[in-house]
């Protein structure tokens, strides 16, 4: 359920395409690079490239996955380095760790792009890395994914990501805190609906509820905030980033920005000033990508988080769900279509779950809208009420949502949950120890309607994923 991290994570681990997210604020940095590369192809902004820092990466130092011709994979890092201008965000700290880590997969073969988020709190089997400059290196061990960069720099993080995923990484792009703040200011801020007041001293953030335009400093706090919003988990923060970046992406790609050369230049300058790339990611390579991107529909961008659940040894850490995670990685590595495969046993289990055993009049249900379709919870609630259920309330999630529509239930209420699930075309059932006698129907992006009615505009949402997935649901505060 979206108000409890442990339930939400296990629910989110059931299907390959379970959780949709922009994944991190540096997705905008990737978008900016796409725009920048298009412009450099015409020589208009060649001088901006000179502002980008470069780092040498010896990719011959380890056995690498095979590269698939045509597709491009870029590792994108939102860096939490806290030296220099970045030290004000949490104090000066030695070392550097990815605050956000993604793989951007650009595929002209499929006329689109996919951004895969690798949660920084993931506990994984890390390969050994040799010492690198002033970095001590590390022995093979089990640890947090984002620690590799602190032990062995970009080169170690690159090796870890490749060996864990089997995906050949072509280049990396890293953006720091200051760069993100300047990006937001360069486009005149981003309008957001803040559903509830936020007071998070750790993120330097204090906001009133309501619709407002966030400047760069506020936007950075909003993107980094964990403990002042939701359940304090990194996965919950990823969902909030999704909403913000959707708004920012739409503004960047709007006529307001793209029709103004000075606005484009200011935006790109703010990006390049705070970007580091590998030394092989040259202007010529960016130009090659620009040429390939002409074949890509920029509205066909899909945002996926690696299937995951709470780590069995620490509920505050993330474990990747198998075989779903490997299925996702293989699809990216081989540049094939991502599918949401379910085994015969899973299909049979779902059929067994859809058997009502309780009179609807005895079932109290709360309906939560985890989609971008405004008013969907109210509509579904009215229909369930018409079918004899007691609707305890409707609303929007206060944190992340599972990738599949789920009915959560408390102790002793399993039959009540199955009764609700039997009314839904696609739904799974999951226990949550935090719920009482009211079950909770969380509508996710796979929503296909209730049985016995047309699903209408909300049908098969996953078939039309694009940047609209980042639109925020309506909220009473706005």
Short mmCIF file of C-alpha atoms in Angstrom, two decimals:
data_model
loop_
_atom_site.label_atom_id
_atom_site.label_comp_id
_atom_site.label_asym_id
_atom_site.label_seq_id
_atom_site.Cartn_x
_atom_site.Cartn_y
_atom_site.Cartn_z
CA UNK A 1 0.00 0.00 0.00
CA UNK A 2 1.35 3.41 -0.80
CA UNK A 3 1.45 4.59 2.80
CA UNK A 4 3.73 1.81 4.05
CA UNK A 5 7.10 1.17 2.45
CA UNK A 6 7.40 -2.55 3.24
CA UNK A 7 4.10 -3.49 1.62
CA UNK A 8 4.62 -1.18 -1.27
CA UNK A 9 8.00 -2.61 -2.11
CA UNK A 10 6.90 -6.23 -2.12
CA UNK A 11 3.86 -5.36 -4.18
CA UNK A 12 6.09 -3.50 -6.57
CA UNK A 13 8.23 -6.59 -7.08
CA UNK A 14 5.71 -8.79 -8.86
CA UNK A 15 5.94 -7.85 -12.53
CA UNK A 16 8.70 -6.77 -14.85
CA UNK A 17 7.18 -3.45 -15.72
CA UNK A 18 5.95 -2.67 -12.26
CA UNK A 19 7.03 0.80 -11.37
CA UNK A 20 7.29 3.77 -13.69
CA UNK A 21 9.54 6.60 -12.82
CA UNK A 22 11.69 9.28 -14.33
CA UNK A 23 14.12 7.85 -11.90
CA UNK A 24 16.14 10.91 -11.02
CA UNK A 25 16.63 14.56 -11.74
CA UNK A 26 19.54 13.93 -14.07
CA UNK A 27 17.12 12.61 -16.67
CA UNK A 28 16.80 16.25 -17.57
CA UNK A 29 20.55 16.40 -18.00
CA UNK A 30 20.23 13.58 -20.51
CA UNK A 31 17.50 15.44 -22.34
CA UNK A 32 19.67 18.53 -22.41
CA UNK A 33 22.53 16.53 -23.89
CA UNK A 34 20.24 15.27 -26.62
CA UNK A 35 19.29 18.85 -27.43
CA UNK A 36 22.91 19.97 -27.15
CA UNK A 37 24.14 17.25 -29.47
CA UNK A 38 21.55 18.23 -32.06
CA UNK A 39 22.74 21.80 -31.90
CA UNK A 40 26.44 20.94 -32.03
CA UNK A 41 25.71 19.02 -35.21
CA UNK A 42 25.03 22.37 -36.82
CA UNK A 43 27.92 24.14 -35.10
CA UNK A 44 25.59 26.56 -33.30
CA UNK A 45 26.75 25.87 -29.75
CA UNK A 46 30.13 24.26 -30.28
CA UNK A 47 31.76 26.51 -27.67
CA UNK A 48 29.48 25.19 -24.89
CA UNK A 49 31.09 21.77 -25.15
CA UNK A 50 34.34 23.27 -23.90
CA UNK A 51 32.72 23.80 -20.49
CA UNK A 52 32.20 20.06 -19.97
CA UNK A 53 34.72 18.27 -17.73
CA UNK A 54 36.14 14.98 -18.96
CA UNK A 55 37.42 11.92 -17.15
CA UNK A 56 39.44 9.04 -18.52
CA UNK A 57 37.91 5.58 -18.02
CA UNK A 58 39.92 2.46 -18.87
CA UNK A 59 37.16 0.17 -20.03
CA UNK A 60 39.75 -2.42 -21.10
CA UNK A 61 40.38 -3.17 -17.42
CA UNK A 62 37.54 -5.72 -17.18
CA UNK A 63 35.61 -8.19 -19.30
CA UNK A 64 32.75 -6.27 -20.87
CA UNK A 65 29.30 -7.25 -22.18
CA UNK A 66 28.86 -7.44 -25.93
CA UNK A 67 27.71 -4.25 -27.60
CA UNK A 68 24.60 -4.37 -29.78
CA UNK A 69 25.08 -2.24 -32.86
CA UNK A 70 22.70 0.68 -33.25
CA UNK A 71 21.61 1.01 -29.63
CA UNK A 72 23.32 3.42 -27.22
CA UNK A 73 23.50 3.02 -23.44
CA UNK A 74 24.56 5.96 -21.28
CA UNK A 75 25.11 5.70 -17.52
CA UNK A 76 23.69 8.86 -15.95
CA UNK A 77 24.81 9.90 -12.49
CA UNK A 78 23.33 12.55 -10.22
CA UNK A 79 26.37 13.11 -8.05
CA UNK A 80 26.24 14.01 -4.37
CA UNK A 81 29.85 15.25 -4.33
CA UNK A 82 29.96 17.86 -1.57
CA UNK A 83 33.05 19.90 -2.19
CA UNK A 84 33.31 23.43 -3.50
CA UNK A 85 29.93 25.00 -4.29
CA UNK A 86 28.17 21.73 -3.44
CA UNK A 87 29.42 21.62 0.17
CA UNK A 88 26.48 23.68 1.41
CA UNK A 89 24.18 20.72 0.70
CA UNK A 90 24.83 18.65 3.81
CA UNK A 91 28.33 19.92 4.61
CA UNK A 92 31.64 19.05 3.02
CA UNK A 93 32.07 15.29 2.81
CA UNK A 94 35.01 13.38 1.40
CA UNK A 95 34.37 11.18 -1.59
CA UNK A 96 31.54 11.02 -4.07
CA UNK A 97 28.49 8.77 -4.40
CA UNK A 98 25.69 8.69 -6.95
CA UNK A 99 22.61 10.32 -5.49
CA UNK A 100 20.79 8.96 -8.54
CA UNK A 101 21.92 6.28 -11.00
CA UNK A 102 20.27 5.46 -14.32
CA UNK A 103 20.92 3.74 -17.63
CA UNK A 104 19.56 5.66 -20.63
CA UNK A 105 18.92 3.22 -23.48
CA UNK A 106 18.43 4.95 -26.84
CA UNK A 107 17.04 2.64 -29.50
CA UNK A 108 16.36 3.86 -33.03
CA UNK A 109 15.37 0.25 -33.78
CA UNK A 110 12.34 0.71 -31.52
CA UNK A 111 11.80 4.42 -32.18
CA UNK A 112 12.18 5.39 -28.55
CA UNK A 113 14.25 5.55 -25.39
CA UNK A 114 14.10 3.90 -21.98
CA UNK A 115 15.55 5.23 -18.73
CA UNK A 116 16.17 2.49 -16.16
CA UNK A 117 16.57 3.63 -12.56
CA UNK A 118 18.93 1.65 -10.32
CA UNK A 119 17.95 2.64 -6.75
CA UNK A 120 21.00 3.82 -4.86
CA UNK A 121 19.95 1.84 -1.76
CA UNK A 122 20.19 -1.45 -3.68
CA UNK A 123 22.24 -4.15 -1.94
CA UNK A 124 24.15 -6.06 -4.63
CA UNK A 125 27.16 -8.34 -5.15
CA UNK A 126 29.96 -5.91 -6.01
CA UNK A 127 32.96 -7.06 -8.05
CA UNK A 128 36.46 -6.07 -7.00
CA UNK A 129 37.89 -2.76 -8.24
CA UNK A 130 41.55 -1.79 -8.41
CA UNK A 131 42.80 1.39 -6.70
CA UNK A 132 42.27 4.40 -8.92
CA UNK A 133 44.16 7.62 -8.23
CA UNK A 134 43.37 8.60 -4.66
CA UNK A 135 40.59 5.99 -4.46
CA UNK A 136 41.56 2.85 -2.49
CA UNK A 137 39.67 0.36 -4.63
CA UNK A 138 37.65 -2.47 -3.09
CA UNK A 139 37.50 -6.22 -2.75
CA UNK A 140 34.51 -8.16 -4.03
CA UNK A 141 31.76 -7.88 -1.43
CA UNK A 142 28.04 -7.39 -0.91
CA UNK A 143 27.17 -3.75 -0.42
CA UNK A 144 25.25 -0.68 -1.55
CA UNK A 145 25.31 -0.05 -5.27
CA UNK A 146 26.32 3.60 -5.06
CA UNK A 147 29.38 2.96 -2.85
CA UNK A 148 31.45 1.75 -5.83
CA UNK A 149 32.10 5.31 -6.97
CA UNK A 150 33.53 6.30 -3.60
CA UNK A 151 35.91 3.31 -3.58
CA UNK A 152 37.08 3.41 -7.19
CA UNK A 153 35.62 6.44 -8.95
CA UNK A 154 33.60 6.46 -12.14
CA UNK A 155 35.61 3.56 -13.53
CA UNK A 156 34.59 1.29 -10.64
CA UNK A 157 30.93 2.38 -10.82
CA UNK A 158 30.94 1.71 -14.58
CA UNK A 159 32.39 -1.78 -14.05
CA UNK A 160 29.87 -2.60 -11.32
CA UNK A 161 26.88 -1.52 -13.40
CA UNK A 162 28.06 -3.46 -16.46
CA UNK A 163 28.81 -6.65 -14.58
CA UNK A 164 25.58 -6.57 -12.57
CA UNK A 165 23.32 -5.86 -15.52
CA UNK A 166 25.13 -7.37 -18.50
CA UNK A 167 24.47 -4.11 -20.36
CA UNK A 168 27.29 -2.59 -22.42
CA UNK A 169 27.66 1.04 -21.34
CA UNK A 170 28.90 3.34 -24.10
CA UNK A 171 29.37 6.57 -22.13
CA UNK A 172 28.67 8.21 -18.81
CA UNK A 173 27.31 11.62 -17.87
CA UNK A 174 27.50 13.03 -14.33
CA UNK A 175 25.68 16.15 -13.09
CA UNK A 176 26.13 17.69 -9.63
CA UNK A 177 23.77 19.53 -7.25
CA UNK A 178 24.79 22.99 -8.38
CA UNK A 179 24.20 22.12 -12.00
CA UNK A 180 20.66 20.99 -11.36
CA UNK A 181 19.83 24.16 -9.42
CA UNK A 182 21.15 26.32 -12.27
CA UNK A 183 19.17 24.33 -14.83
CA UNK A 184 15.91 25.10 -13.04
CA UNK A 185 16.75 28.79 -12.70
CA UNK A 186 17.74 28.96 -16.38
CA UNK A 187 14.19 28.04 -17.44
CA UNK A 188 12.52 30.39 -14.95
CA UNK A 189 11.56 27.76 -12.39
CA UNK A 190 9.07 24.89 -12.52
CA UNK A 191 5.44 25.08 -11.44
CA UNK A 192 4.40 22.34 -9.03
CA UNK A 193 1.44 21.34 -6.92
CA UNK A 194 2.63 20.72 -3.34
CA UNK A 195 -0.16 18.64 -1.74
CA UNK A 196 0.99 19.09 1.86
CA UNK A 197 3.31 21.53 3.69
CA UNK A 198 6.95 20.38 3.68
CA UNK A 199 9.53 21.09 6.37
CA UNK A 200 12.75 19.15 5.81
CA UNK A 201 15.81 20.89 7.35
CA UNK A 202 18.15 18.20 5.97
CA UNK A 203 17.13 19.13 2.43
CA UNK A 204 17.04 22.89 3.17
CA UNK A 205 13.38 22.85 2.20
CA UNK A 206 10.29 24.49 3.63
CA UNK A 207 7.23 24.87 1.41
CA UNK A 208 3.58 25.70 1.96
CA UNK A 209 0.90 23.54 0.38
CA UNK A 210 -0.52 24.69 -2.94
CA UNK A 211 0.45 25.40 -6.53
CA UNK A 212 3.67 27.40 -6.82
CA UNK A 213 6.76 27.89 -8.98
CA UNK A 214 9.89 26.39 -7.46
CA UNK A 215 13.21 28.10 -8.09
CA UNK A 216 16.47 26.18 -8.38
CA UNK A 217 17.20 26.06 -4.67
CA UNK A 218 13.68 24.91 -3.80
CA UNK A 219 13.65 22.39 -6.65
CA UNK A 220 16.92 20.85 -5.48
CA UNK A 221 15.53 20.53 -1.95
CA UNK A 222 12.32 18.97 -3.28
CA UNK A 223 14.24 16.43 -5.36
CA UNK A 224 16.59 15.49 -2.50
CA UNK A 225 14.03 15.51 0.31
CA UNK A 226 13.35 12.15 1.92
CA UNK A 227 12.44 12.62 5.56
CA UNK A 228 10.07 15.54 5.17
CA UNK A 229 7.78 13.70 2.74
CA UNK A 230 6.20 10.29 2.29
CA UNK A 231 7.74 7.35 4.16
CA UNK A 232 11.34 8.55 3.99
CA UNK A 233 12.42 5.84 1.54
CA UNK A 234 14.51 6.35 -1.59
CA UNK A 235 11.74 4.69 -3.63
CA UNK A 236 9.23 7.22 -2.34
CA UNK A 237 11.61 10.01 -3.30
CA UNK A 238 11.95 8.56 -6.81
CA UNK A 239 8.19 8.88 -7.28
CA UNK A 240 8.25 12.55 -6.29
CA UNK A 241 11.11 13.09 -8.70
CA UNK A 242 8.90 11.61 -11.40
CA UNK A 243 6.27 14.28 -10.87
CA UNK A 244 8.76 17.16 -10.78
CA UNK A 245 10.77 16.02 -13.79
CA UNK A 246 7.65 15.53 -15.84
CA UNK A 247 6.79 19.18 -15.25
CA UNK A 248 10.37 20.28 -15.95
CA UNK A 249 10.67 18.18 -19.10
CA UNK A 250 7.45 19.59 -20.49
CA UNK A 251 8.69 23.13 -19.88
CA UNK A 252 12.10 22.46 -21.43
CA UNK A 253 10.52 20.98 -24.55
CA UNK A 254 7.84 23.67 -24.79
CA UNK A 255 7.80 26.46 -27.33
CA UNK A 256 8.53 28.91 -24.52
CA UNK A 257 12.06 27.54 -24.18
CA UNK A 258 12.82 25.95 -27.53
CA UNK A 259 11.75 28.98 -29.57
CA UNK A 260 14.17 31.29 -27.75
CA UNK A 261 17.86 30.95 -28.69
CA UNK A 262 18.90 32.85 -25.56
CA UNK A 263 16.83 30.53 -23.34
CA UNK A 264 18.28 27.44 -25.01
CA UNK A 265 21.80 28.79 -24.65
CA UNK A 266 21.29 29.64 -20.96
CA UNK A 267 19.81 26.22 -20.26
CA UNK A 268 22.56 24.32 -22.05
CA UNK A 269 25.24 26.48 -20.44
CA UNK A 270 23.85 25.67 -17.01
CA UNK A 271 24.02 21.98 -17.86
CA UNK A 272 27.51 21.89 -19.35
CA UNK A 273 29.06 23.92 -16.54
CA UNK A 274 28.28 21.10 -14.09
CA UNK A 275 28.65 18.03 -16.30
CA UNK A 276 31.44 15.44 -16.40
CA UNK A 277 31.65 12.88 -19.21
CA UNK A 278 34.11 10.20 -20.28
CA UNK A 279 36.86 11.44 -22.58
CA UNK A 280 35.48 9.37 -25.45
CA UNK A 281 32.16 11.24 -25.38
CA UNK A 282 33.35 13.86 -27.85
CA UNK A 283 31.49 16.40 -29.94
CA UNK A 284 31.68 13.94 -32.83
CA UNK A 285 30.06 11.21 -30.71
CA UNK A 286 27.36 13.61 -29.58
CA UNK A 287 26.77 14.49 -33.22
CA UNK A 288 26.45 10.79 -34.07
CA UNK A 289 23.86 10.42 -31.30
CA UNK A 290 22.04 13.48 -32.63
CA UNK A 291 21.81 11.86 -36.04
CA UNK A 292 20.44 8.67 -34.48
CA UNK A 293 18.01 10.64 -32.34
CA UNK A 294 16.37 11.98 -35.49
CA UNK A 295 14.88 8.49 -35.84
CA UNK A 296 13.59 8.49 -32.26
CA UNK A 297 10.20 9.80 -31.24
CA UNK A 298 11.03 11.89 -28.16
CA UNK A 299 7.46 11.45 -26.93
CA UNK A 300 8.12 7.70 -26.82
CA UNK A 301 10.22 7.75 -23.66
CA UNK A 302 9.61 5.04 -21.07
CA UNK A 303 10.81 5.30 -17.49
CA UNK A 304 11.33 2.09 -15.54
CA UNK A 305 12.67 1.26 -12.10
CA UNK A 306 14.40 -2.08 -11.66
CA UNK A 307 11.89 -4.56 -10.15
CA UNK A 308 12.61 -4.61 -6.45
CA UNK A 309 11.45 -5.31 -2.94
CA UNK A 310 12.61 -4.64 0.61
CA UNK A 311 15.88 -6.36 1.41
CA UNK A 312 15.24 -9.34 3.75
CA UNK A 313 17.96 -8.21 6.17
CA UNK A 314 17.12 -4.49 6.20
CA UNK A 315 13.74 -3.02 5.23
CA UNK A 316 15.49 0.30 4.55
CA UNK A 317 17.53 -1.25 1.74
CA UNK A 318 16.48 -2.56 -1.65
CA UNK A 319 16.84 -6.03 -3.18
CA UNK A 320 16.35 -6.59 -6.90
CA UNK A 321 13.58 -9.06 -7.67
CA UNK A 322 14.53 -12.04 -9.81
CA UNK A 323 14.02 -13.21 -12.46
CA UNK A 324 12.25 -9.94 -13.33
CA UNK A 325 15.34 -7.73 -12.97
CA UNK A 326 17.43 -9.98 -15.20
CA UNK A 327 14.63 -10.09 -17.79
CA UNK A 328 14.66 -6.30 -17.90
CA UNK A 329 18.45 -6.12 -18.18
CA UNK A 330 18.52 -8.75 -20.94
CA UNK A 331 15.94 -6.82 -22.95
CA UNK A 332 18.04 -3.66 -22.67
CA UNK A 333 21.32 -5.48 -23.37
CA UNK A 334 19.90 -7.17 -26.48
CA UNK A 335 17.86 -4.13 -27.58
CA UNK A 336 14.64 -6.13 -27.63
CA UNK A 337 11.14 -5.18 -26.57
CA UNK A 338 10.42 -5.14 -22.85
CA UNK A 339 7.51 -7.40 -22.04
CA UNK A 340 5.57 -8.07 -18.87
CA UNK A 341 5.79 -11.86 -18.87
CA UNK A 342 3.97 -13.92 -16.28
CA UNK A 343 4.41 -17.64 -15.74
CA UNK A 344 1.53 -20.09 -15.97
CA UNK A 345 1.70 -20.49 -12.19
CA UNK A 346 1.36 -16.72 -11.70
CA UNK A 347 -1.65 -16.64 -14.03
CA UNK A 348 -3.26 -19.52 -12.12
CA UNK A 349 -2.56 -17.82 -8.80
CA UNK A 350 -4.30 -14.68 -10.01
CA UNK A 351 -7.30 -16.71 -11.16
CA UNK A 352 -7.52 -18.30 -7.70
CA UNK A 353 -7.39 -14.90 -6.04
CA UNK A 354 -10.36 -13.56 -8.00
CA UNK A 355 -12.97 -15.56 -6.08
CA UNK A 356 -15.38 -13.50 -3.93
CA UNK A 357 -16.16 -15.01 -0.56
CA UNK A 358 -17.77 -12.10 1.32
CA UNK A 359 -20.95 -10.09 0.80
CA UNK A 360 -19.85 -6.69 -0.66
CA UNK A 361 -21.99 -4.96 1.98
CA UNK A 362 -19.53 -6.28 4.57
CA UNK A 363 -16.48 -4.89 2.76
CA UNK A 364 -15.10 -1.44 3.58
CA UNK A 365 -12.70 -0.24 0.87
CA UNK A 366 -10.55 2.84 0.32
CA UNK A 367 -9.66 3.66 -3.29
CA UNK A 368 -6.26 5.25 -4.07
CA UNK A 369 -5.49 6.69 -7.52
CA UNK A 370 -1.87 5.97 -8.43
CA UNK A 371 -2.30 6.92 -12.09
CA UNK A 372 -2.20 10.25 -13.91
CA UNK A 373 -5.92 10.09 -14.75
CA UNK A 374 -7.54 12.82 -12.66
CA UNK A 375 -10.64 11.77 -10.69
CA UNK A 376 -10.22 8.05 -11.34
CA UNK A 377 -10.41 7.07 -7.65
CA UNK A 378 -13.72 8.88 -7.24
CA UNK A 379 -15.19 7.27 -10.35
CA UNK A 380 -14.13 3.78 -9.30
CA UNK A 381 -15.34 4.41 -5.75
CA UNK A 382 -18.79 5.41 -7.00
CA UNK A 383 -19.00 2.26 -9.12
CA UNK A 384 -17.96 0.02 -6.22
CA UNK A 385 -20.51 1.73 -4.01
CA UNK A 386 -23.17 1.06 -6.64
CA UNK A 387 -22.17 -2.61 -6.49
CA UNK A 388 -22.85 -2.74 -2.76
CA UNK A 389 -19.41 -2.03 -1.27
CA UNK A 390 -18.86 0.43 1.56
CA UNK A 391 -16.42 3.04 0.24
CA UNK A 392 -14.48 4.48 3.18
CA UNK A 393 -12.74 7.13 1.11
CA UNK A 394 -10.82 8.01 -2.06
CA UNK A 395 -7.62 9.92 -2.66
CA UNK A 396 -4.08 10.13 -4.01
CA UNK A 397 -1.03 8.19 -2.74
CA UNK A 398 1.30 9.73 -0.17
CA UNK A 399 4.31 7.84 -1.51
CA UNK A 400 5.22 5.41 -4.26
CA UNK A 401 2.70 3.01 -5.78
CA UNK A 402 3.03 -0.63 -6.86
CA UNK A 403 3.54 -1.33 -10.53
CA UNK A 404 0.33 -3.38 -10.65
CA UNK A 405 -3.13 -2.57 -9.34
CA UNK A 406 -3.20 -4.11 -5.87
CA UNK A 407 -5.75 -4.74 -3.12
CA UNK A 408 -4.04 -4.51 0.28
CA UNK A 409 -5.62 -6.03 3.37
CA UNK A 410 -4.94 -6.25 7.10
CA UNK A 411 -4.90 -9.31 9.36
CA UNK A 412 -8.00 -11.44 8.97
CA UNK A 413 -9.34 -9.47 5.98
CA UNK A 414 -8.04 -11.58 3.11
CA UNK A 415 -11.50 -12.72 1.99
CA UNK A 416 -12.62 -9.07 1.89
CA UNK A 417 -9.66 -8.22 -0.34
CA UNK A 418 -10.44 -11.08 -2.73
CA UNK A 419 -14.00 -9.83 -2.97
CA UNK A 420 -12.77 -6.43 -4.16
CA UNK A 421 -10.16 -7.96 -6.49
CA UNK A 422 -12.88 -10.05 -8.11
CA UNK A 423 -14.46 -6.82 -9.36
CA UNK A 424 -11.24 -5.65 -11.08
CA UNK A 425 -10.04 -6.83 -14.49
CA UNK A 426 -6.41 -6.84 -13.39
CA UNK A 427 -5.52 -6.92 -9.70
CA UNK A 428 -3.31 -8.75 -7.26
CA UNK A 429 -3.92 -9.16 -3.53
CA UNK A 430 -1.35 -8.53 -0.83
CA UNK A 431 -1.34 -8.43 2.96
CA UNK A 432 -0.28 -5.34 4.89
CA UNK A 433 0.09 -5.56 8.67
CA UNK A 434 -0.64 -1.83 8.97
CA UNK A 435 -4.23 -1.98 7.76
CA UNK A 436 -7.26 -2.58 9.94
CA UNK A 437 -10.71 -3.65 8.79
CA UNK A 438 -10.71 -1.44 5.67
CA UNK A 439 -9.01 -2.87 2.59
CA UNK A 440 -7.25 -0.56 0.15
CA UNK A 441 -7.52 -0.69 -3.64
CA UNK A 442 -4.49 1.02 -5.16
CA UNK A 443 -5.04 1.74 -8.85
CA UNK A 444 -1.74 1.58 -10.75
CA UNK A 445 -0.63 2.27 -14.33
CA UNK A 446 -1.82 -1.14 -15.55
CA UNK A 447 -5.43 -0.22 -14.72
CA UNK A 448 -7.85 -1.84 -17.16
CA UNK A 449 -11.16 -1.05 -15.49
CA UNK A 450 -13.70 -2.97 -13.44
CA UNK A 451 -15.22 -6.17 -14.71
CA UNK A 452 -18.51 -5.69 -16.48
CA UNK A 453 -17.73 -2.17 -17.75
CA UNK A 454 -15.66 -0.54 -20.48
CA UNK A 455 -12.32 0.68 -19.16
CA UNK A 456 -12.51 3.74 -21.41
CA UNK A 457 -9.62 6.16 -21.46
CA UNK A 458 -7.93 4.44 -18.53
CA UNK A 459 -7.57 1.17 -20.45
CA UNK A 460 -4.17 -0.43 -20.95
CA UNK A 461 -2.17 2.56 -19.84
CA UNK A 462 1.14 0.73 -20.20
CA UNK A 463 0.67 0.54 -23.97
CA UNK A 464 0.91 4.30 -24.33
CA UNK A 465 3.70 5.24 -21.94
CA UNK A 466 5.33 8.58 -22.66
CA UNK A 467 6.32 11.72 -20.84
CA UNK A 468 2.71 12.13 -19.71
CA UNK A 469 3.34 9.42 -17.09
CA UNK A 470 5.02 12.10 -15.04
CA UNK A 471 1.98 14.34 -14.74
CA UNK A 472 0.91 14.86 -11.16
CA UNK A 473 -2.58 13.81 -10.08
CA UNK A 474 -4.93 16.59 -9.11
CA UNK A 475 -4.90 17.43 -5.42
CA UNK A 476 -7.31 19.38 -3.29
CA UNK A 477 -4.48 21.68 -2.16
CA UNK A 478 -4.16 23.03 -5.70
#
